[in-house]
XYZ file of C-alpha atoms in Angstrom:
573
model
C 13.452 -66.597 -6.669
C 16.761 -67.815 -7.393
C 18.173 -66.421 -10.638
C 21.715 -67.525 -10.130
C 21.287 -71.161 -10.763
C 20.602 -72.949 -14.119
C 17.129 -74.109 -13.350
C 15.065 -74.456 -16.513
C 11.864 -73.654 -14.667
C 10.285 -70.349 -15.351
C 8.492 -67.967 -12.824
C 5.541 -65.474 -13.920
C 5.537 -62.150 -11.975
C 2.469 -59.991 -11.737
C 4.136 -56.566 -11.838
C 2.873 -53.050 -11.287
C 4.229 -50.325 -13.586
C 5.389 -47.367 -11.434
C 5.764 -44.849 -14.212
C 2.663 -43.188 -13.418
C 3.935 -42.513 -9.852
C 6.992 -40.823 -10.871
C 7.833 -37.295 -9.401
C 10.394 -35.357 -11.627
C 12.754 -33.260 -9.701
C 14.991 -30.594 -11.121
C 18.608 -31.987 -11.487
C 20.838 -30.586 -8.842
C 24.554 -30.905 -9.947
C 27.607 -28.669 -9.444
C 26.739 -26.863 -12.649
C 23.065 -26.410 -11.988
C 22.015 -22.723 -11.596
C 18.228 -22.603 -11.856
C 15.516 -25.052 -11.354
C 14.085 -24.264 -14.654
C 17.360 -25.168 -16.592
C 16.799 -27.357 -19.781
C 18.462 -30.508 -18.277
C 17.330 -34.110 -17.795
C 15.289 -34.138 -14.500
C 15.828 -36.544 -11.520
C 13.222 -39.333 -11.309
C 11.734 -39.808 -7.587
C 9.435 -42.267 -6.357
C 8.112 -42.321 -2.857
C 5.719 -45.027 -1.147
C 4.320 -45.652 2.280
C 4.732 -48.902 3.702
C 0.932 -49.599 3.198
C 1.329 -49.183 -0.540
C 4.132 -51.868 -0.710
C 2.341 -54.376 1.534
C 0.930 -56.426 -1.394
C 4.395 -56.654 -3.137
C 7.256 -58.901 -2.493
C 10.041 -57.192 -4.824
C 11.050 -53.773 -6.210
C 12.730 -54.255 -9.706
C 14.393 -51.764 -11.642
C 14.337 -52.668 -15.214
C 16.976 -50.939 -17.543
C 16.054 -50.990 -21.039
C 18.995 -48.793 -22.395
C 20.811 -50.668 -25.099
C 24.204 -48.722 -24.431
C 25.995 -48.009 -21.306
C 25.270 -44.528 -19.661
C 26.406 -43.023 -16.759
C 23.839 -42.727 -13.849
C 22.915 -43.678 -10.379
C 20.108 -44.989 -8.426
C 19.463 -44.842 -4.471
C 16.677 -46.624 -2.464
C 16.084 -46.858 1.128
C 13.634 -47.440 3.823
C 13.316 -44.450 6.229
C 11.190 -43.743 9.421
C 8.632 -40.964 9.175
C 9.879 -39.589 12.480
C 13.498 -39.521 11.283
C 12.673 -37.852 8.047
C 10.151 -35.242 9.177
C 11.022 -32.646 11.922
C 8.844 -29.961 13.175
C 10.490 -26.846 14.756
C 8.671 -25.133 17.480
C 9.999 -21.689 17.511
C 8.242 -18.300 18.247
C 8.060 -15.818 15.416
C 9.780 -13.193 17.557
C 12.637 -15.405 18.441
C 12.926 -16.403 14.843
C 13.177 -12.898 13.686
C 15.603 -11.848 16.396
C 18.056 -14.976 16.655
C 17.355 -17.021 13.613
C 17.455 -20.767 13.341
C 20.223 -22.995 13.159
C 20.352 -26.717 12.857
C 22.679 -29.543 11.665
C 21.498 -32.611 9.515
C 23.556 -35.601 10.944
C 25.922 -37.643 8.878
C 23.559 -40.720 9.076
C 20.346 -39.411 7.637
C 17.666 -40.125 5.126
C 18.059 -39.172 1.500
C 14.998 -36.699 1.998
C 14.746 -34.576 5.169
C 11.795 -32.353 5.743
C 11.802 -29.665 8.200
C 8.438 -27.741 9.092
C 8.638 -24.608 10.819
C 5.058 -23.325 11.874
C 6.241 -19.756 12.556
C 6.994 -19.139 8.765
C 3.699 -18.278 7.714
C 3.446 -14.718 7.013
C 4.059 -13.053 3.611
C 5.300 -9.784 5.200
C 8.853 -11.436 6.066
C 11.727 -12.553 3.752
C 14.528 -14.822 5.135
C 17.878 -15.971 4.086
C 18.715 -19.709 4.234
C 22.481 -20.903 3.928
C 23.449 -24.519 3.382
C 27.014 -25.361 4.415
C 29.331 -27.323 2.068
C 29.229 -31.105 2.105
C 32.560 -32.728 1.754
C 32.279 -36.100 -0.148
C 36.046 -36.907 -0.503
C 37.640 -37.714 -3.926
C 34.985 -39.237 -5.637
C 32.403 -36.422 -5.140
C 28.829 -36.504 -4.326
C 26.327 -38.110 -6.598
C 24.282 -34.834 -6.605
C 24.402 -31.712 -4.690
C 21.713 -30.896 -2.195
C 18.331 -29.857 -3.622
C 15.774 -27.827 -1.632
C 11.911 -27.528 -2.093
C 10.021 -24.881 -0.245
C 6.246 -25.602 -0.162
C 3.085 -24.578 1.794
C 0.098 -26.702 1.796
C -2.556 -23.778 2.263
C -2.548 -21.836 0.294
C -0.555 -24.172 -1.975
C 2.669 -22.928 -3.328
C 5.978 -24.736 -4.254
C 9.311 -23.766 -5.536
C 12.822 -25.568 -6.018
C 16.441 -24.462 -5.347
C 19.176 -26.507 -7.131
C 22.755 -26.883 -6.002
C 21.595 -24.792 -2.949
C 24.205 -22.731 -1.025
C 21.908 -19.771 -0.300
C 18.279 -19.368 -1.030
C 15.828 -16.379 -0.558
C 12.703 -17.565 1.382
C 9.711 -15.670 0.419
C 6.207 -16.911 0.619
C 2.580 -15.962 -0.448
C 0.962 -17.470 2.713
C -0.999 -15.361 5.008
C -1.158 -11.993 3.144
C -3.008 -8.776 4.201
C -6.333 -7.851 2.657
C -6.986 -11.378 1.795
C -10.168 -13.309 2.403
C -10.375 -16.038 5.014
C -9.979 -19.651 3.795
C -13.026 -21.775 2.975
C -12.518 -23.902 5.999
C -13.542 -20.695 8.230
C -10.528 -21.282 10.668
C -7.060 -20.014 9.654
C -4.393 -22.636 9.755
C -0.795 -21.790 10.569
C 1.129 -25.051 9.269
C 3.934 -22.840 8.150
C 6.548 -23.589 5.334
C 8.133 -27.004 4.904
C 11.605 -27.424 3.608
C 12.617 -30.451 1.918
C 16.120 -31.326 1.496
C 17.513 -33.988 -0.955
C 21.016 -34.881 -0.016
C 23.570 -37.645 -1.060
C 23.579 -40.249 1.806
C 26.811 -41.835 0.644
C 28.688 -38.743 1.763
C 28.353 -39.643 5.283
C 28.983 -35.965 6.480
C 26.940 -33.538 8.365
C 25.405 -30.403 6.685
C 24.875 -27.114 8.512
C 21.645 -25.130 7.908
C 21.056 -21.590 9.138
C 17.733 -19.331 8.590
C 17.796 -15.764 9.331
C 15.646 -12.776 8.839
C 16.318 -10.709 5.766
C 15.661 -7.120 6.831
C 15.870 -5.278 3.614
C 13.774 -7.930 2.018
C 10.998 -7.671 4.784
C 10.877 -3.762 4.383
C 10.415 -4.382 0.613
C 7.625 -6.688 1.060
C 6.082 -4.410 3.617
C 6.356 -1.361 1.369
C 4.758 -3.643 -1.706
C 1.950 -4.964 0.460
C 1.290 -1.592 2.223
C 2.000 0.909 -0.463
C -1.244 2.341 -0.624
C -0.926 2.975 3.252
C 1.538 5.612 2.433
C -1.172 7.796 0.848
C -3.967 6.977 3.304
C -2.049 7.785 6.472
C -0.653 11.112 5.429
C -4.229 12.263 4.728
C -5.007 11.013 8.211
C -2.190 13.160 9.515
C -3.404 16.107 7.310
C -6.850 15.797 8.582
C -5.883 16.138 12.215
C -3.596 19.085 11.505
C -6.551 20.907 9.581
C -8.681 20.110 12.590
C -6.325 21.728 15.032
C -5.658 24.850 12.616
C -9.550 25.542 12.393
C -10.095 24.906 16.059
C -7.593 27.546 17.090
C -8.815 29.894 14.167
C -12.418 29.809 15.331
C -11.132 30.350 18.957
C -8.594 33.182 18.458
C -8.903 34.198 14.909
C -5.257 33.122 14.177
C -4.641 30.432 11.647
C -1.199 28.968 12.649
C 0.971 27.417 10.270
C 1.139 23.556 9.191
C 4.337 23.038 11.390
C 2.959 24.447 14.445
C -0.299 22.455 14.191
C 1.733 19.293 13.588
C 3.582 20.048 16.599
C 0.449 20.132 18.611
C -0.899 17.191 17.173
C 2.197 15.104 18.079
C 1.443 16.164 21.599
C -2.148 15.499 21.844
C -4.504 14.049 19.343
C -2.184 11.867 17.021
C -0.717 9.560 19.438
C -4.348 8.852 21.119
C -5.553 8.325 17.693
C -2.798 5.821 16.684
C -2.937 4.086 20.017
C -6.681 3.420 19.557
C -6.109 2.232 15.955
C -3.565 -0.166 17.440
C -6.089 -1.670 19.549
C -8.589 -1.903 16.996
C -6.083 -3.729 14.639
C -5.762 -6.436 17.304
C -9.462 -6.622 17.806
C -10.087 -6.919 14.055
C -7.209 -9.464 13.708
C -8.801 -11.404 16.501
C -12.318 -11.424 14.962
C -10.951 -12.398 11.680
C -9.818 -15.576 12.908
C -12.786 -16.217 14.998
C -15.722 -18.372 13.819
C -17.274 -17.229 10.702
C -20.436 -15.102 11.115
C -22.780 -13.318 8.413
C -20.704 -11.553 5.769
C -19.759 -7.973 6.117
C -21.998 -5.321 4.335
C -19.112 -3.326 3.093
C -18.379 0.236 3.156
C -21.582 2.426 3.801
C -23.609 -0.786 3.614
C -23.349 -0.871 -0.138
C -23.491 -4.721 -0.409
C -26.654 -5.037 1.903
C -28.652 -6.847 -0.958
C -25.902 -9.166 -1.976
C -26.543 -12.919 -2.002
C -24.790 -14.654 0.897
C -21.593 -16.441 -0.166
C -19.486 -19.145 1.462
C -16.529 -16.636 2.001
C -16.791 -13.068 3.254
C -14.466 -11.404 0.953
C -14.578 -8.118 3.019
C -13.538 -9.482 6.356
C -9.990 -8.450 6.106
C -10.455 -4.988 4.303
C -10.414 -2.672 7.190
C -7.134 -0.878 8.821
C -4.173 -3.200 8.181
C -6.247 -6.124 6.537
C -4.243 -8.593 8.646
C -5.545 -11.689 10.526
C -2.605 -11.782 12.582
C -2.578 -9.966 15.827
C 1.435 -9.839 15.820
C 1.334 -6.993 13.298
C -0.532 -4.464 15.548
C 2.809 -2.510 15.776
C 2.547 -1.667 12.010
C -0.187 1.213 12.851
C 2.313 3.285 15.020
C 5.021 2.479 12.570
C 3.083 3.711 9.721
C 1.903 6.700 11.671
C 5.532 7.588 12.393
C 6.826 7.167 8.874
C 3.807 9.060 7.559
C 4.591 11.886 9.906
C 7.867 12.311 8.500
C 6.699 11.943 5.086
C 4.362 14.867 5.787
C 7.016 16.979 7.210
C 9.014 16.359 3.993
C 6.430 17.180 1.818
C 5.381 20.248 3.646
C 8.958 21.582 3.435
C 9.161 20.706 -0.261
C 5.877 22.790 -0.946
C 7.363 25.635 1.279
C 10.599 25.501 -0.847
C 8.790 25.387 -4.106
C 6.337 28.263 -3.224
C 9.279 30.409 -2.022
C 11.151 29.636 -5.141
C 8.281 30.798 -7.160
C 7.498 33.857 -4.812
C 11.169 34.943 -5.449
C 10.777 34.530 -9.268
C 7.378 36.364 -9.270
C 8.617 39.160 -7.170
C 11.804 39.542 -9.230
C 9.902 39.655 -12.494
C 7.582 42.389 -11.194
C 10.352 44.507 -9.792
C 10.827 47.909 -11.064
C 13.927 49.651 -11.840
C 15.692 51.151 -8.875
C 15.981 54.940 -10.198
C 12.312 55.045 -9.798
C 10.841 56.669 -6.857
C 9.285 54.708 -4.078
C 5.706 56.221 -4.949
C 6.130 55.282 -8.583
C 7.346 51.777 -7.897
C 4.464 51.227 -5.522
C 2.239 52.540 -8.239
C 3.550 50.232 -10.966
C 3.673 47.221 -8.491
C 1.243 44.452 -9.691
C -1.588 43.598 -7.338
C -1.141 40.314 -5.501
C -4.966 39.659 -5.986
C -6.556 41.278 -8.913
C -10.305 42.220 -8.340
C -12.348 39.907 -10.507
C -16.041 40.379 -10.861
C -18.236 37.616 -9.325
C -19.891 37.047 -12.664
C -16.682 36.585 -14.474
C -15.811 34.039 -11.725
C -19.280 32.373 -12.116
C -18.975 31.976 -15.926
C -15.515 30.447 -15.527
C -16.442 27.954 -13.069
C -19.658 27.098 -15.036
C -17.504 26.628 -18.121
C -15.159 24.234 -16.310
C -17.815 22.256 -14.727
C -19.320 21.889 -18.207
C -16.251 20.570 -19.745
C -15.979 18.030 -16.795
C -19.545 16.719 -17.594
C -18.928 16.308 -21.214
C -15.272 16.171 -22.413
C -12.658 15.963 -19.568
C -12.684 13.874 -16.575
C -12.714 15.403 -12.983
C -9.315 14.060 -12.417
C -7.902 16.682 -15.089
C -9.911 19.277 -13.511
C -8.376 18.418 -10.041
C -4.851 18.798 -11.430
C -5.584 22.105 -12.854
C -7.306 23.059 -9.427
C -3.792 22.008 -7.886
C -1.844 24.313 -10.261
C -4.128 27.285 -9.486
C -3.781 26.602 -5.917
C -0.014 26.896 -6.118
C -0.348 30.159 -7.892
C -2.700 31.221 -5.104
C -0.077 30.250 -2.429
C 2.621 32.142 -4.187
C 0.643 35.373 -4.521
C -0.244 34.953 -0.930
C 3.199 34.446 0.276
C 4.245 37.504 -1.698
C 1.805 39.833 -0.285
C 2.129 38.617 3.213
C 5.915 39.396 3.016
C 5.437 43.004 1.497
C 2.722 43.889 4.016
C 4.100 41.859 7.136
C 0.266 41.683 8.199
C -0.745 38.934 10.625
C -4.171 38.642 8.677
C -2.223 38.048 5.379
C -0.179 35.182 6.875
C -3.375 33.787 8.355
C -4.642 33.545 4.621
C -1.276 32.136 3.402
C -1.095 29.342 6.130
C -4.777 28.616 5.280
C -4.019 28.432 1.447
C -0.785 26.394 2.128
C -2.656 23.808 4.376
C -5.214 23.248 1.652
C -2.625 22.942 -1.037
C -0.912 20.196 0.945
C -4.168 18.326 1.415
C -4.740 18.545 -2.334
C -1.404 17.428 -3.061
C -1.846 14.163 -0.864
C -5.156 13.486 -2.895
C -3.258 13.990 -6.171
C -1.588 10.364 -6.333
C -5.237 9.026 -6.218
C -6.424 10.793 -9.171
C -2.987 10.820 -11.407
C -3.313 6.979 -12.506
C -6.947 7.562 -13.722
C -5.890 10.603 -15.657
C -2.957 8.503 -17.167
C -5.606 5.795 -18.252
C -7.818 8.641 -19.938
C -4.731 10.014 -21.786
C -3.989 6.611 -23.063
C -7.677 6.012 -23.998
C -7.593 8.969 -26.005
C -4.356 7.929 -27.759
C -6.141 4.674 -28.733
C -9.643 6.152 -29.440
C -11.162 4.164 -26.624
C -14.015 6.389 -25.382
C -16.397 5.306 -22.617
C -19.739 6.964 -22.905
C -21.399 8.090 -19.445
C -18.260 7.359 -17.546
C -18.276 7.982 -13.802
C -15.250 10.049 -14.215
C -17.576 12.935 -15.503
C -19.394 13.247 -12.391
C -19.595 17.058 -11.588
C -20.346 16.625 -8.034
C -16.958 14.735 -7.558
C -15.075 18.139 -8.438
C -17.410 20.875 -7.737
C -16.479 21.577 -3.989
C -12.668 21.663 -4.897
C -13.134 24.027 -7.792
C -15.483 26.357 -5.874
C -12.919 26.335 -2.855
C -9.932 27.139 -5.090
C -11.928 29.634 -7.099
C -12.952 31.404 -3.925
C -9.176 31.584 -2.642
C -8.016 32.961 -5.881
C -9.723 36.166 -4.887
C -7.677 36.396 -1.696
C -10.530 36.035 0.719
C -9.848 34.409 4.143
C -12.375 31.867 5.569
C -14.488 33.496 8.299
C -14.309 32.347 11.914
C -17.344 30.314 13.081
C -18.030 31.112 16.614
C -21.390 29.294 16.856
C -22.080 25.757 17.542
C -21.412 24.973 13.904
C -17.723 25.076 14.416
C -18.168 21.532 16.008
C -19.137 20.432 12.565
C -15.773 21.324 11.052
C -14.009 19.578 14.003
C -16.248 16.361 13.318
C -15.620 16.363 9.839
C -12.026 16.325 9.888
C -11.889 13.888 12.659
C -14.256 11.522 10.779
C -11.979 12.176 7.697
C -8.953 10.736 9.774
C -10.800 7.960 11.029
C -12.242 6.684 7.769
C -8.927 7.385 6.171
C -7.504 4.832 8.556
C -9.980 2.293 8.207
C -10.845 2.112 4.690
C -7.943 4.174 3.227
C -5.887 1.027 1.995
C -8.823 -0.804 0.436
C -11.015 2.025 -0.939
C -8.283 4.438 -1.675
C -10.455 5.993 -4.506
C -12.909 7.016 -1.804
C -10.502 9.367 -0.089
C -11.018 11.906 -2.836
C -14.804 11.879 -2.295
C -14.210 12.174 1.506
C -11.889 15.185 1.056
C -14.537 16.578 -1.457
C -17.167 16.517 1.013
C -15.121 18.441 3.733
C -14.398 20.909 1.046
C -18.037 21.241 0.472
C -18.588 22.330 4.059
C -15.498 24.908 3.828
C -17.403 26.351 0.650
C -20.442 26.695 2.666
C -18.517 28.543 5.309
C -17.079 30.957 2.738
C -20.424 31.579 1.364
C -22.166 32.099 4.589
C -19.704 34.863 5.400
C -20.262 36.710 2.112
C -23.919 36.789 2.418
C -24.871 34.729 -0.579
C -28.247 34.256 -1.407
C -30.589 33.645 -4.381
C -31.179 37.414 -4.796
C -27.292 38.076 -4.661
C -27.047 35.308 -7.419
C -29.551 37.120 -9.591
C -27.878 40.363 -9.163
C -24.469 38.655 -10.385
C -26.189 37.351 -13.407
C -27.443 40.746 -14.201
C -24.160 42.149 -14.168
C -23.741 43.692 -10.722
C -21.596 42.873 -7.652
C -22.222 40.597 -4.844
C -21.854 43.491 -2.451
C -22.924 46.228 -4.734
C -19.471 47.517 -5.740
C -16.062 46.075 -7.004
C -13.795 45.670 -3.922
C -10.140 46.989 -4.404
C -7.507 44.516 -3.712
C -4.006 45.656 -3.103
């Protein structure tokens, strides 16, 4: 069709309006800062050759009635030139990064696909070099789009010079895709650049170490509560094993030192291999859904996706992250040491304050000062202790949640440790130091369970403030707190746990080891269950205490009638 002549003939064109195919892109100019700025967006059209086969012309109709500034670029490009896939390993990418140069002669849109960029546990820094366009300047500054096909996500960076590459791709504790096979297509980076500049662009991609550490902490923050409980279980297991053999209850630090030489490295090594096995099984062909913890989902209707497939240990479907198990174990060991020394410092400070408050004047004779010294463990009748425990359990079942009673138990245990340390320093007795070490280890275990209960307690206080009360709540389960209360109440009397020299001592060993293994497997997903696991272990310790005191139904009847468990009141120093 010749429009330059003065032909009087007319030609009718059958047009297809492309307005419905328009893709709006955020404007990228030298003044652009964010992709969500309220500016006039760019209009972008992209067609395959097959879509244009039935058309002869591409016409741009300008309906503006007055002249306005703007530009339009159109080109044909080969798919092989506009899309590049970079095959690089994840280790090499994290170690050396990635660098490439976009040539001077290039398509307007250049797409770079990196299959190694698929994990949400790493963050990267992308830097784009300057683009020199002479005196006239570029039509637009480089525009970057980061997108992932599955699970789909897309974000834009305008006037890009430096960008933080973060993604929600393959994340831990997420169910597998519906297709049944995990795909690793990786992140694709689309660059829109001005082709009229005829200059190359340098692009570099490097791992962001601080950002990756932050993403690891956010994704696995519950692990830093679960793994210390694993270490605490192994430490208590070693302490009770030595106590049953020799009668000496060693300190927390000594037991941890022994565990670092024997059981802890072996358990972490076994868990590392288990993490790789679970990751490989997660990417394998789909089988029947998991029944969940303790087979509580046995009667559930079968679904298309097994939502409990990635709920064990690290919850990752990538075997590359097996090293996180020993890493978290090492960090948790350091955190346990810090918490232990912090607890020791607080108890020493309270012991000094308690001793100073009960110190008599120096002008009194030694006999008078010893006579006026307050006893470390006052003698309390069993009947009074039974009534106190019963009242507390009654309040748990009716008014307060068991998390509140747990906080009270922690405070009481701190007071018990303070009095035990004061008594051990005054007497310099090995038996009294054994009791202090035992009470201190129980306190550290309770402190690690405390972060699991605090959020529920905060919600309960909030519900009280807004008058939102829930009847028959599970937080009023008496069995969830009774072993803790009985154990703490028993320790307030200064009574050391008796040695178990029979075959029942293996039950203590198995219980603490089971606590360690179950905490590693289910602690990150079912954190609330750690309280109940520790509660079961405390129930066994209470049973050992009662077995050594000759507790029976007849003795209980004697207590209710007003007598003592052993027929007389024991004098405590």
